[in-house]
Coordinates of C-alpha atoms in Angstrom, one line a residue:
X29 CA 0.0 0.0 0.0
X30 CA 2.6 2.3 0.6
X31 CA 5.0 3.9 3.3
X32 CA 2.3 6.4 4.5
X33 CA -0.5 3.9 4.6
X34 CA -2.3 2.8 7.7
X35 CA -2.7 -0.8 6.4
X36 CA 0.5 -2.7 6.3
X37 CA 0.3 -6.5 4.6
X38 CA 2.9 -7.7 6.6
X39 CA 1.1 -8.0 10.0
X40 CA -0.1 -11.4 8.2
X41 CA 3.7 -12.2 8.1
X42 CA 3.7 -11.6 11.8
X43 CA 0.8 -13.5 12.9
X44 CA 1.9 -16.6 10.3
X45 CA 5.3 -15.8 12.4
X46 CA 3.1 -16.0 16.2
X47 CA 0.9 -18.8 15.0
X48 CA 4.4 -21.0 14.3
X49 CA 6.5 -20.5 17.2
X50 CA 3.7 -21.3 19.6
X51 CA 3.3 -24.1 17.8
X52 CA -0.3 -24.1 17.0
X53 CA 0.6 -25.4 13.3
X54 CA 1.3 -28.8 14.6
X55 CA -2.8 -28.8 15.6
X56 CA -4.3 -27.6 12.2
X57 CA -4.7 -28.2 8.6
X58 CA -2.2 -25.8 6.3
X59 CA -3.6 -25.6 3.0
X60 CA -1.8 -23.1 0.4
X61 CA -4.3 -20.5 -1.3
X62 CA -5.2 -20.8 -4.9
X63 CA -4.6 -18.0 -7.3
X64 CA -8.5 -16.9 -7.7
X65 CA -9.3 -16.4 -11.8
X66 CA -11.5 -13.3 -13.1
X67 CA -14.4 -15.7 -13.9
X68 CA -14.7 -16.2 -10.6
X69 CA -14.0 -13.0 -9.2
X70 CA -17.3 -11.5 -11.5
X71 CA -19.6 -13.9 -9.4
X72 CA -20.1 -10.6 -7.7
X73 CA -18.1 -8.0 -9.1
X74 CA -18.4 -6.0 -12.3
X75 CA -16.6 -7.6 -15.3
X76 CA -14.7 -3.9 -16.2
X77 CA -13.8 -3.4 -12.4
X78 CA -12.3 -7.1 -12.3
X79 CA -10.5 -6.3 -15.8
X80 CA -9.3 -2.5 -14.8
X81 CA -7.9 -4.2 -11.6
X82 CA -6.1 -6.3 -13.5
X83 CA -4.7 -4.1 -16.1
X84 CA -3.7 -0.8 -13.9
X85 CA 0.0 -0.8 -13.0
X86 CA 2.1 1.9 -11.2
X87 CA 3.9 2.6 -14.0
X88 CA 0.2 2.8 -16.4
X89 CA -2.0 4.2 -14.2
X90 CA -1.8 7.9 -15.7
X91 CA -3.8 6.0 -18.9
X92 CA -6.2 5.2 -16.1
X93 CA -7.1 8.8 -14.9
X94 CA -10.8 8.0 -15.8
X95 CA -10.9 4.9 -14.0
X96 CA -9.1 5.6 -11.2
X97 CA -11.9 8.2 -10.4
X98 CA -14.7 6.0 -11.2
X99 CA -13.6 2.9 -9.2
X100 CA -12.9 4.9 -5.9
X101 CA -9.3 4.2 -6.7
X102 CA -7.5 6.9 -4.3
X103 CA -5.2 7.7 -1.4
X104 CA -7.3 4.9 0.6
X105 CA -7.4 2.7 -2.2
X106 CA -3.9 2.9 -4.5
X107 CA -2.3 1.4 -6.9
X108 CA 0.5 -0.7 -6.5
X109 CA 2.7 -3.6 -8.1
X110 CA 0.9 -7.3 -7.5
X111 CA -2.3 -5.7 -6.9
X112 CA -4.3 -8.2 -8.5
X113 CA -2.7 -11.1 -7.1
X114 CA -2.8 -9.9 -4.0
X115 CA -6.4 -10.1 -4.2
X116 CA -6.4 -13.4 -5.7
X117 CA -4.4 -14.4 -3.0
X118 CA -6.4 -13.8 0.2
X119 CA -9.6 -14.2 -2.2
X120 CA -8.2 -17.5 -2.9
X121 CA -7.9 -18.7 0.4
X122 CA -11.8 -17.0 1.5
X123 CA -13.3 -19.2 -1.2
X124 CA -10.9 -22.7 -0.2
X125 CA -11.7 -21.9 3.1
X126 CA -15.8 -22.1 2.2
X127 CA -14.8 -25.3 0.4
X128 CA -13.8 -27.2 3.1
X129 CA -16.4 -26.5 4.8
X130 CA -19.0 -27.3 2.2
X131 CA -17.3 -30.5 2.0
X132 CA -16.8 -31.9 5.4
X133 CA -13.1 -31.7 5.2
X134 CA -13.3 -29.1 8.3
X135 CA -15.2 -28.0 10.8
X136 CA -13.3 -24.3 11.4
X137 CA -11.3 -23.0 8.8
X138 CA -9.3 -19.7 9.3
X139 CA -8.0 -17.1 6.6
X140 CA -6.4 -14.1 8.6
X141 CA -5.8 -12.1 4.8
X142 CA -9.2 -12.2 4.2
X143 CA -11.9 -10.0 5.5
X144 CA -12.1 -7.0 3.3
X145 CA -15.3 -6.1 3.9
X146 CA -15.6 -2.7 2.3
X147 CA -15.2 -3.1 -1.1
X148 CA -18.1 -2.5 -3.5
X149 CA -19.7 -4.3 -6.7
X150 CA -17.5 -1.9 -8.9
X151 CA -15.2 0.0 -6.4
X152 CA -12.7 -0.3 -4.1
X153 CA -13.3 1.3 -0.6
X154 CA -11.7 1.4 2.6
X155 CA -8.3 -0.4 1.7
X156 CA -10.6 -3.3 -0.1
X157 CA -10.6 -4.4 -3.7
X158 CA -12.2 -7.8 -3.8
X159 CA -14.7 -8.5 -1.2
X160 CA -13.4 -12.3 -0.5
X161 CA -16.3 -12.3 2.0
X162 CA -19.1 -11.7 -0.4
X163 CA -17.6 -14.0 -2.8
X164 CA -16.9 -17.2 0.5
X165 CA -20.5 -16.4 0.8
X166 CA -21.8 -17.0 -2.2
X167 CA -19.8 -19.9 -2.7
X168 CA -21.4 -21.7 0.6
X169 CA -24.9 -21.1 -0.8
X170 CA -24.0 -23.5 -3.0
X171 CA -24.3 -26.2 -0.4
X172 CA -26.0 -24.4 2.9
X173 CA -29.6 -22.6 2.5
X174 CA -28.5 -20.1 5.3
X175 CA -25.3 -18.2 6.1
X176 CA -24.7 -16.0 8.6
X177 CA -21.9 -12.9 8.2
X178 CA -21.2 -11.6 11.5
X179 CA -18.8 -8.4 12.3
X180 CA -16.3 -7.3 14.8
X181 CA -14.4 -5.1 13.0
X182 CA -14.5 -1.4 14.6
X183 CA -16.2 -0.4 11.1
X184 CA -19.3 -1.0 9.6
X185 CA -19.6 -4.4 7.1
X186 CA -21.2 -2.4 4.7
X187 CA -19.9 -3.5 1.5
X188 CA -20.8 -7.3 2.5
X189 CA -25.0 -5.8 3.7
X190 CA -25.4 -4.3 0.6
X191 CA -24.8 -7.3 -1.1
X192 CA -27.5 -9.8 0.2
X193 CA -29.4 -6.2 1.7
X194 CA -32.3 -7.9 -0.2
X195 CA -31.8 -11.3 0.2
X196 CA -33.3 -13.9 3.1
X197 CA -30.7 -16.8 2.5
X198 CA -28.1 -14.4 4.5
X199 CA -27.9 -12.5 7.6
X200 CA -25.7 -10.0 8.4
X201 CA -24.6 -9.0 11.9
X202 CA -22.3 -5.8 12.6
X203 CA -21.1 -4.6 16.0
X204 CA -19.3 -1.2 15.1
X205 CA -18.6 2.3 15.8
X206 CA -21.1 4.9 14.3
X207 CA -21.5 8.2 13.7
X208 CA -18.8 10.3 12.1
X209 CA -17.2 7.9 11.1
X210 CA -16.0 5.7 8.4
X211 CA -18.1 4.3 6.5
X212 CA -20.8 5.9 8.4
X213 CA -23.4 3.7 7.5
X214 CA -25.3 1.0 9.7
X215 CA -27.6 2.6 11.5
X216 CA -30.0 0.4 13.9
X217 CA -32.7 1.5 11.5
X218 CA -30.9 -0.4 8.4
X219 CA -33.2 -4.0 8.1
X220 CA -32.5 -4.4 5.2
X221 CA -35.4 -5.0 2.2
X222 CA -37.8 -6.9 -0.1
X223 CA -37.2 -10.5 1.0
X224 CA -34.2 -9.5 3.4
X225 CA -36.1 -6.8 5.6
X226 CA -35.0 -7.6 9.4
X227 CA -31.8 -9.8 7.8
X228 CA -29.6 -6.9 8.4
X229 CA -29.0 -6.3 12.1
X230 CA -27.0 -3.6 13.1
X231 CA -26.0 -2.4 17.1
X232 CA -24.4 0.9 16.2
X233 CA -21.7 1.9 18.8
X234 CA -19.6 4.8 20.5
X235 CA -16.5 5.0 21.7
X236 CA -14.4 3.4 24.6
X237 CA -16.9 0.3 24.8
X238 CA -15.2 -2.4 26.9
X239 CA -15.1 -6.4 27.3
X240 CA -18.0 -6.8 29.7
X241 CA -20.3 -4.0 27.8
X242 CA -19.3 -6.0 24.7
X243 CA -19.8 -9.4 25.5
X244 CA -23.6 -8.0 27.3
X245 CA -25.1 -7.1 23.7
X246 CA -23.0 -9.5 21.3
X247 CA -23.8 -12.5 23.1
X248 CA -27.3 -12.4 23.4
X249 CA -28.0 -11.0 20.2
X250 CA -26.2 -13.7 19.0
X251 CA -27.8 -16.3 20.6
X252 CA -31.1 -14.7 19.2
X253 CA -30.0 -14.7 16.4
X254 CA -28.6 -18.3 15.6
X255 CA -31.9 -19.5 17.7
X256 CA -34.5 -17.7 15.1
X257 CA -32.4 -18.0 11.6
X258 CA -30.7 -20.8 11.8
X259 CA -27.6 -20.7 9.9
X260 CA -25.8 -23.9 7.9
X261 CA -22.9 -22.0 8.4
X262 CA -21.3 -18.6 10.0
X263 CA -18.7 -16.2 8.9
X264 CA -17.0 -14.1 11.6
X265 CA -14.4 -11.6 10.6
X266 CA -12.6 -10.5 12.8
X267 CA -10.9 -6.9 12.1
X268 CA -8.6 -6.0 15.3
X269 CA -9.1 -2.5 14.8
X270 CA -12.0 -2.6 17.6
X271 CA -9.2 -3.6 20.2
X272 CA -7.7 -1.1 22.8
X273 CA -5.0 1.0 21.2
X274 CA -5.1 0.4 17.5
X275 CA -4.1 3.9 15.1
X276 CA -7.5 4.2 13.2
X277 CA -10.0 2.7 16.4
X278 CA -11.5 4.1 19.7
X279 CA -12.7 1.2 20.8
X280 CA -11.1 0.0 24.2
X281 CA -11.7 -4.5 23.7
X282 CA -8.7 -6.8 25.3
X283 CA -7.7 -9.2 23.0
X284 CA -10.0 -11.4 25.6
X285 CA -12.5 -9.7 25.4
X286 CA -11.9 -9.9 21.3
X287 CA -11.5 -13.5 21.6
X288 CA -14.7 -13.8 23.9
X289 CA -16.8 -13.4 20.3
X290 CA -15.3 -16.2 18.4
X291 CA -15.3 -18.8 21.5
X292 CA -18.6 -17.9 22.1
X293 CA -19.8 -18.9 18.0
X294 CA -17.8 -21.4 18.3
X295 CA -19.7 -23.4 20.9
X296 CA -22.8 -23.5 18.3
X297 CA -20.7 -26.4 16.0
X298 CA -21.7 -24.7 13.1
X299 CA -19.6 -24.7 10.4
X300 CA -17.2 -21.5 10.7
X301 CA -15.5 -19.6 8.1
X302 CA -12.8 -17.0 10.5
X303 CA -11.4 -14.2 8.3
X304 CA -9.3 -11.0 9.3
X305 CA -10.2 -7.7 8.8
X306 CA -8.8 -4.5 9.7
X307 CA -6.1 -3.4 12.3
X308 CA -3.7 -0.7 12.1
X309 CA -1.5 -1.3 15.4
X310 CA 0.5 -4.3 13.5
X311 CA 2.4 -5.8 16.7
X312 CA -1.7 -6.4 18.3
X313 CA -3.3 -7.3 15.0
X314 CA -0.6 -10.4 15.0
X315 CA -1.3 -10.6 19.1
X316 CA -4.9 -11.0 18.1
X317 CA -5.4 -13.4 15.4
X318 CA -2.7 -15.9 16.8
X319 CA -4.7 -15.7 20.3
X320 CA -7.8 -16.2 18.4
X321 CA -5.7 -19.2 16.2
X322 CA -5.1 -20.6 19.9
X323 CA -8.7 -19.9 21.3
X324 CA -10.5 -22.2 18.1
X325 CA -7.8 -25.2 18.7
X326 CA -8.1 -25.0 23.0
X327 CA -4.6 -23.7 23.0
X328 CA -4.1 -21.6 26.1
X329 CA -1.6 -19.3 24.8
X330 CA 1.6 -18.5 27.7
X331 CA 1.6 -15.0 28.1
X332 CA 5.8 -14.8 27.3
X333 CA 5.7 -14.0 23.6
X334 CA 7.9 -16.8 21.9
X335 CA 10.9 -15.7 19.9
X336 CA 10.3 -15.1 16.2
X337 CA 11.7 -12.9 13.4
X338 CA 9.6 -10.1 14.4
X339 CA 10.3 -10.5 18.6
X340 CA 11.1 -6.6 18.6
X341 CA 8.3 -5.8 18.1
X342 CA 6.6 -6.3 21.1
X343 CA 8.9 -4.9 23.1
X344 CA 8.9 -3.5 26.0
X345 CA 7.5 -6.3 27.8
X346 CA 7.5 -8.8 24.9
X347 CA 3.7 -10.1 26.3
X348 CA 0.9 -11.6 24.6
X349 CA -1.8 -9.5 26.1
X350 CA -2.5 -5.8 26.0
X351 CA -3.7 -3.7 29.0
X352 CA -7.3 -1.4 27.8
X353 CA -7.4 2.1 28.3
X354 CA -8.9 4.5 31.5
X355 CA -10.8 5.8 28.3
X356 CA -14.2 6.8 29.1
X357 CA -17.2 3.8 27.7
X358 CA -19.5 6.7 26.3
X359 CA -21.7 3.5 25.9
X360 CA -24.4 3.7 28.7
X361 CA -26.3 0.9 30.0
X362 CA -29.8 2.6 29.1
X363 CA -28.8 3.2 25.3
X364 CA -27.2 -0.2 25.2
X365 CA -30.2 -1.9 26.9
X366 CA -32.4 0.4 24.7
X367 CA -30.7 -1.2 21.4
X368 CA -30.7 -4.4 22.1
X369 CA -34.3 -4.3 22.8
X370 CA -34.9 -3.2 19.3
X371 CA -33.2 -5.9 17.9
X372 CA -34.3 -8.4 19.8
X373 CA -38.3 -7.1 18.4
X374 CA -36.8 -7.0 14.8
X375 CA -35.4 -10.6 15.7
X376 CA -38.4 -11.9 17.2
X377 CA -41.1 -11.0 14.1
X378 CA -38.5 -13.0 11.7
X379 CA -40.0 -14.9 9.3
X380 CA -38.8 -18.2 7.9
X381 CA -36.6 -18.1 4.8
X382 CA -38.4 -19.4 1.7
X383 CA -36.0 -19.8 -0.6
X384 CA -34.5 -23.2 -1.4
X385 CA -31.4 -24.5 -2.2
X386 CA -32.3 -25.5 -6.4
X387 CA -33.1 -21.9 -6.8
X388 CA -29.9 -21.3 -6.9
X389 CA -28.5 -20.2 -10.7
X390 CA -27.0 -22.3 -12.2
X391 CA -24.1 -19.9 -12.4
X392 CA -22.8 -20.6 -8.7
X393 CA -23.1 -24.4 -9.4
X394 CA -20.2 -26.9 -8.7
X395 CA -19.3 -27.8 -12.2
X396 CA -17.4 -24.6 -12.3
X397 CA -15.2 -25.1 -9.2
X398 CA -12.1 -26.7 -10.4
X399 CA -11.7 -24.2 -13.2
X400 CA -12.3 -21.0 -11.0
X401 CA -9.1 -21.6 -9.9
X402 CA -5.9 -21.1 -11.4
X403 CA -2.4 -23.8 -9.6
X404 CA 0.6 -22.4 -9.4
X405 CA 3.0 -24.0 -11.9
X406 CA 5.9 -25.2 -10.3
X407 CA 7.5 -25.6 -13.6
X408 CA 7.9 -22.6 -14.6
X409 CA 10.4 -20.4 -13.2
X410 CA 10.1 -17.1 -11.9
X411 CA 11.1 -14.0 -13.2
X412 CA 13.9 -11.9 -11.0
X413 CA 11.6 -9.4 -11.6
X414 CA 8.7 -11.5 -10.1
X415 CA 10.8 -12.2 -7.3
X416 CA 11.5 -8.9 -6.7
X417 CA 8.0 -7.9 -5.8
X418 CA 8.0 -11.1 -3.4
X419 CA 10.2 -8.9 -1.4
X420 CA 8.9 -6.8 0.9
X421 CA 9.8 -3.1 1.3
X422 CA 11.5 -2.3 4.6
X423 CA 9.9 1.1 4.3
X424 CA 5.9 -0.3 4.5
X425 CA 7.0 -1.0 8.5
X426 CA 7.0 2.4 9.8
X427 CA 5.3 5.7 8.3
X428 CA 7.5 8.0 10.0
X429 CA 9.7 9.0 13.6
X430 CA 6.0 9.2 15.3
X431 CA 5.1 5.6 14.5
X432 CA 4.2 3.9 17.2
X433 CA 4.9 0.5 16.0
X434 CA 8.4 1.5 15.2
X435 CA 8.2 2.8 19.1
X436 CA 8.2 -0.3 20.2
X437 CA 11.5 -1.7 19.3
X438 CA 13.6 -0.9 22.1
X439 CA 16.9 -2.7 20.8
X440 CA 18.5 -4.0 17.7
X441 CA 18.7 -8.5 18.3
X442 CA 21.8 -10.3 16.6

């Protein structure tokens, strides 16, 4: 994304590095992403979106000036070399994850890339590009009659509601800050409508909301929820931006009380798709998702951060848990109370989902699957100026003197 950009890609590097040294590999199933082809990616995005992502190049992009405008393509939303197969990449692994699932191969699968929940039919939005969630989605209504998106992230899932907005056969559940705020949409009013009126359930929120505030709405809510529609199968993503500290959030979770969520929908035994999300303080995104990694397998995580290539990091005190702020929960119990009330009547009037599973077109059938995606050949060598743009640039870890990731590293290892 850039040196100046909030989001930084390699946090995935340091959770893949957490996940490792505790061991936690040695308890799961690694399966390596496929590269996702266009054909698959216009299951729900425009075909001259798909094809400008995969044309525009740093080095192009002035012949782009029209569509860079038109597809949202900005500051928040750049250009930059392996675009597109960065998106095939987490996209990929959203859509093998769903797999799996759909064919008893797992019960839990995780893909801490994935999660881009802003992007649009034909725009990017909110550092997103592909929505892999939209796409998992649609790819497990193949097999279940009901899915069920739920959100953590401190910002509002809109990109994924305003795809099924309309739609009975999924339900989507956000938890996130509103207001003035990006992308300020998901108001408790938002139901959604046509056939998915009272699918879309949103419990707007303000800043400094803690563990036990959180876990006294998303928990029953959740329980309503799963109790009236049902779901073959869940998707929780899991953005980290909603814990205490991060750069872009003012939300004030502990990675407990972060973790709280996905224990908690994992004790239904439904199948359960676990993607990422946003997360802007890199050293607790990576504290977050292997804690989470650890919570799914029963893995009680020891509190001494093991040593990896990224132990600096987490200096001073090199621990797996982060202490929440004295900030103020502008979060009362009456408004809190209030809301949940309201959901819990939109809940309670929800009528049973009619549509059935061989309504389905015949688009999103299986016959495509082995062709959506495209195996790496290992054949064919790579360019060195493929490899090139494996590497990652040193100057993507820090912004400037005032970032506070680069604050944390206290001494230089050998």
């Amino acid at each position: 994304y850039g040196p100046g950009h909030p989001m930084k890609p390699h946090r995935i590097r340091m959770a893949h590095s957490l996940i490792l040294n505790y061991g936690l590999y040695k308890k799961m199933e690694i399966y390596r992403p496929d590269l996702v082809e266009d054909e698959l990616m216009t299951m729900f995005h425009s075909d001259d979106y798909v094809h400008f992502l995969q044309s525009v190049t740093p080095d192009n992009m002035n012949d782009y000036s029209r569509e860079l405008q038109r597809y949202n393509m900005d500051v928040d939303c750049p250009v930059f070399d392996g675009l597109y197969k960065f998106c095939q990449i987490y996209t990929g692994a959203s859509i093998g994850g769903a797999r799996k699932l759909m064919q008893g191969n797992a019960d839990i699968c995780i893909n801490w890339s994935g999660g881009l929940h802003h992007a649009k039919k034909s725009e990017a939005s909110g550092f997103c590009y592909i929505n892999d969630i939209v796409l998992a989605i649609l790819e497990l209504l193949n097999h279940y009659a009901r899915v069920l998106y739920i959100d953590i992230d401190i910002h509002h899932g809109d990109g994924v509601e305003e795809a099924f907005y309309n739609t009975d056969r999924v339900m989507t559940a956000s938890f996130h800050k509103y207001g003035e705020y990006f992308p300020g949409t998901g108001g408790v009013k938002d139901i959604g409508v046509n056939k998915g009126k009272k699918y879309s359930i949103n419990f707007p929120l303000m800043d400094g909301i803690d563990d036990q505030s959180y876990q006294s709405i998303f928990k029953p809510i959740m329980a309503k929820i799963m109790e009236t529609f049902q779901p073959g199968a869940v998707v929780l993503q899991c953005g980290a931006d909603s814990l205490a500290g991060d750069r872009l959030g003012c939300f004030n979770l502990s990675l407990k009380g972060h973790a709280a969520c996905v224990d908690y929908m994992k004790s239904f035994n439904v199948p359960l798709l676990i993607l990422g999300g946003g997360g802007y303080t890199v050293r607790n995104v990576a504290r977050c998702w292997a804690n989470e990694t650890g919570a799914v397998l029963d893995q009680k995580l020891s509190e001494e951060i093991p040593y990896n290539e990224y132990y600096e990091y987490y200096g001073p005190d090199f621990n797996l848990h982060i202490t929440p702020s004295n900030m103020e929960n502008h979060n009362t119990k009456k408004y809190m109370e209030d809301t949940k009330i309201e959901l819990f009547e939109c809940l309670s009037s929800l009528p049973k989902p009619s549509v059935q599973i061989k309504q389905m077109p015949q688009y999103l059938g299986g016959d495509q699957k082995e062709s959506s995606v495209k195996e790496p050949n290992p054949d064919v060598r790579i360019s060195t100026r493929e490899a090139d743009k494996m590497v990652m640039d040193e100057r993507e870890y820090y912004e400037d003197d005032k970032d506070q990731d680069r604050e944390a590293i206290p001494m230089q290892l050998s």
